[in-house]
mmCIF file of C-alpha atoms in Angstrom:
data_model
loop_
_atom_site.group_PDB
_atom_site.id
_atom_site.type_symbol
_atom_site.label_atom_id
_atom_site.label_comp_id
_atom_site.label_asym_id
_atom_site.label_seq_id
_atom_site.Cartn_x
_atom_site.Cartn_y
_atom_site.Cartn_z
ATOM 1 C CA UNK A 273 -7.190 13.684 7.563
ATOM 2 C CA UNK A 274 -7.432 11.288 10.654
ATOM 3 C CA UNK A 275 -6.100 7.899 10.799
ATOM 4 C CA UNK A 276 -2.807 5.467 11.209
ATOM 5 C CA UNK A 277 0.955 5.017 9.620
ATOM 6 C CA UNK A 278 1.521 1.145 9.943
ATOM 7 C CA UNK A 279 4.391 -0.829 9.775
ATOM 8 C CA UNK A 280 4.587 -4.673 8.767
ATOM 9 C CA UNK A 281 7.697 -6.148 9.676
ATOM 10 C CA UNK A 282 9.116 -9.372 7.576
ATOM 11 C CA UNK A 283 11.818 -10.304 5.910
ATOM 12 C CA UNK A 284 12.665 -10.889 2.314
ATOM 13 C CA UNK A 285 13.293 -14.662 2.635
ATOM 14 C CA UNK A 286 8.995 -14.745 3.473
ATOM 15 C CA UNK A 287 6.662 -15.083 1.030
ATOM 16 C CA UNK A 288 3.050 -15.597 0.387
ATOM 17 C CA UNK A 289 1.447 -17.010 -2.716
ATOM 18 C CA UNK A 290 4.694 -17.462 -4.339
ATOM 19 C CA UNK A 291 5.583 -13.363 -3.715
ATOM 20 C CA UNK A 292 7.667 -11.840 -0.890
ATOM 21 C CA UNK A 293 5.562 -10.920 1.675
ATOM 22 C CA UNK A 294 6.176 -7.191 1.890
ATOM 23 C CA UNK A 295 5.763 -6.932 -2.275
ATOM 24 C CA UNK A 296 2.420 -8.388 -1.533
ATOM 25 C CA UNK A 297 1.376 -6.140 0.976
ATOM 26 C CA UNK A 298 2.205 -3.037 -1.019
ATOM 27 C CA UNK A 299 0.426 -4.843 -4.081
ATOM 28 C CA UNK A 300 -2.853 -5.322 -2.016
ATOM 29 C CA UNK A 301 -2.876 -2.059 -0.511
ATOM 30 C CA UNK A 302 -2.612 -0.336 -4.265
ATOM 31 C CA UNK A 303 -5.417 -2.760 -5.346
ATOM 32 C CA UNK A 304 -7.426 -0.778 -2.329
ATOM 33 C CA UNK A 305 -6.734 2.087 -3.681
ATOM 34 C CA UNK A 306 -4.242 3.097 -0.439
ATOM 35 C CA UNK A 307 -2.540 6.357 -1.706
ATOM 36 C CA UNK A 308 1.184 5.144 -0.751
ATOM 37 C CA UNK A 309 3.269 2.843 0.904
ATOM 38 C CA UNK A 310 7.646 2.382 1.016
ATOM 39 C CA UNK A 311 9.457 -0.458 1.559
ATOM 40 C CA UNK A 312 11.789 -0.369 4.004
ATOM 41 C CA UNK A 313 15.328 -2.302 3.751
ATOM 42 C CA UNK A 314 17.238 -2.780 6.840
ATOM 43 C CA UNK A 315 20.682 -3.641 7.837
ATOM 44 C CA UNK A 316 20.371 -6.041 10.150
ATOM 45 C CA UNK A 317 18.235 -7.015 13.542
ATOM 46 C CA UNK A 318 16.189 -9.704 15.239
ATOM 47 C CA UNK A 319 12.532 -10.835 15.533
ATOM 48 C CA UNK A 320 10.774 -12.308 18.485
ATOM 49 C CA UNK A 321 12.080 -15.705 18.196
ATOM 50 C CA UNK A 322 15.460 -13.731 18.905
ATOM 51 C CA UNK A 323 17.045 -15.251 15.776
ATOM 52 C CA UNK A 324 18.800 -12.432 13.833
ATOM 53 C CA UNK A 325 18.483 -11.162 10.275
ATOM 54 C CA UNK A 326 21.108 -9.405 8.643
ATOM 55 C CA UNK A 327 21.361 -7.955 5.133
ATOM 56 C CA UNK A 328 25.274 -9.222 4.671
ATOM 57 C CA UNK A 329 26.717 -11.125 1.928
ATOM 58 C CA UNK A 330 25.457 -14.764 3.531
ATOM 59 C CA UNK A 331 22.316 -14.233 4.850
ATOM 60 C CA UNK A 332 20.557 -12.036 1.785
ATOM 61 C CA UNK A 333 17.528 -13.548 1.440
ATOM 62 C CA UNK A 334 17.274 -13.049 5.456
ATOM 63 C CA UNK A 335 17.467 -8.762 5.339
ATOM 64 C CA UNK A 336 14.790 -7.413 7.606
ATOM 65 C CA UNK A 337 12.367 -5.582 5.662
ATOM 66 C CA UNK A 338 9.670 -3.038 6.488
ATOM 67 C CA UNK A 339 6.405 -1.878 4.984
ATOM 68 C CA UNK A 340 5.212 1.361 6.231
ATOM 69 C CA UNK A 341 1.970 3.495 4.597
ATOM 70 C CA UNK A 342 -0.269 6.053 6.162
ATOM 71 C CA UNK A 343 -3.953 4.282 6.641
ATOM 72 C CA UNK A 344 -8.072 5.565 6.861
ATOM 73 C CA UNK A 345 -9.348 4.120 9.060
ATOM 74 C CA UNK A 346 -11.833 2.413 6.386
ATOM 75 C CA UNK A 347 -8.475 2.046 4.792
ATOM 76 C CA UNK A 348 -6.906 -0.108 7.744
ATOM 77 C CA UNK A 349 -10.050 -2.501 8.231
ATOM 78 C CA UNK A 350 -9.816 -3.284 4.918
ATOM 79 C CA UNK A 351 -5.979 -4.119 4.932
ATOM 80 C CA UNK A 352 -6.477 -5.934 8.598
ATOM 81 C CA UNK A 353 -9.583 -8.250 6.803
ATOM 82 C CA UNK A 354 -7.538 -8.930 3.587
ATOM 83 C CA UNK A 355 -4.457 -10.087 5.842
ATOM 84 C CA UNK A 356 -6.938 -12.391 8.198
ATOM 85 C CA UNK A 357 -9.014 -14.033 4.933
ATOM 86 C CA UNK A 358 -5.570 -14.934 3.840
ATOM 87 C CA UNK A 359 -4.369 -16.433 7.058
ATOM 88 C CA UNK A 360 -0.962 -14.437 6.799
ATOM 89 C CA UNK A 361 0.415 -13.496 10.456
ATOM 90 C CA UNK A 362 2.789 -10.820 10.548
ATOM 91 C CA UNK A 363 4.074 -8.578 13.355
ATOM 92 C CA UNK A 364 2.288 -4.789 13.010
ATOM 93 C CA UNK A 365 2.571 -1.472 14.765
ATOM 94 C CA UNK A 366 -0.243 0.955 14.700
ATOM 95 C CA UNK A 367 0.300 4.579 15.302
ATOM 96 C CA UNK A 368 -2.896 7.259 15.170
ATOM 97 C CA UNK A 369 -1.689 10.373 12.825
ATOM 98 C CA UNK A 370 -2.518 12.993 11.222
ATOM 99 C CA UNK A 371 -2.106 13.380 6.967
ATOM 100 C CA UNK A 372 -2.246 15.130 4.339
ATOM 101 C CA UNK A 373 -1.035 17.515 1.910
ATOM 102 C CA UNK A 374 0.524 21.091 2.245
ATOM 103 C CA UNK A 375 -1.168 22.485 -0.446
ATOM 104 C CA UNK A 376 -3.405 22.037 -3.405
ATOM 105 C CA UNK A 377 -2.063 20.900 -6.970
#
């Protein structure tokens, strides 16, 4: 199958309609019908204000988070629309792939 592996970038201190951010993503994309996504956890790192998010013992609720998931392209419209309607802007990368399975179950 054709299509795209995206990745939101957020952190855990962001939410939207009183969820984190990413949780909601990956709760949105299920209601789709999306066949996967992970959450990503990182260390630490910075955004494009330049401020930097770390997952140590002070700034917790700052850890950089990522949400990653292999897309349709029906599949990413859908996602893209959902994200607009609800006014949330978040930074994205978009990479054209190739998925599937190895074999049948």
């Amino acid at each position: 199958m054709q299509g795209y592996f995206v990745t939101f970038f957020t952190q855990q201190n962001r939410t939207y309609d009183d969820m984190p951010l990413a949780r909601w993503i990956i709760e949105e994309a299920q209601k789709m019908g999306v066949g996967g996504a992970t959450l990503f956890s990182g260390q630490e790192g910075f955004g494009h204000d330049g401020r930097f998010h770390s997952d140590n013992y002070f700034d917790l609720e700052d850890q950089p988070l990522q949400v990653g998931m292999a897309l349709t392209s029906k599949e990413y419209d859908m996602l893209m629309a959902r994200l607009k309607e609800n006014g949330i802007r978040i930074f994205y990368t978009k990479s054209e792939i190739e998925f599937g399975f190895t074999s049948e179950c």
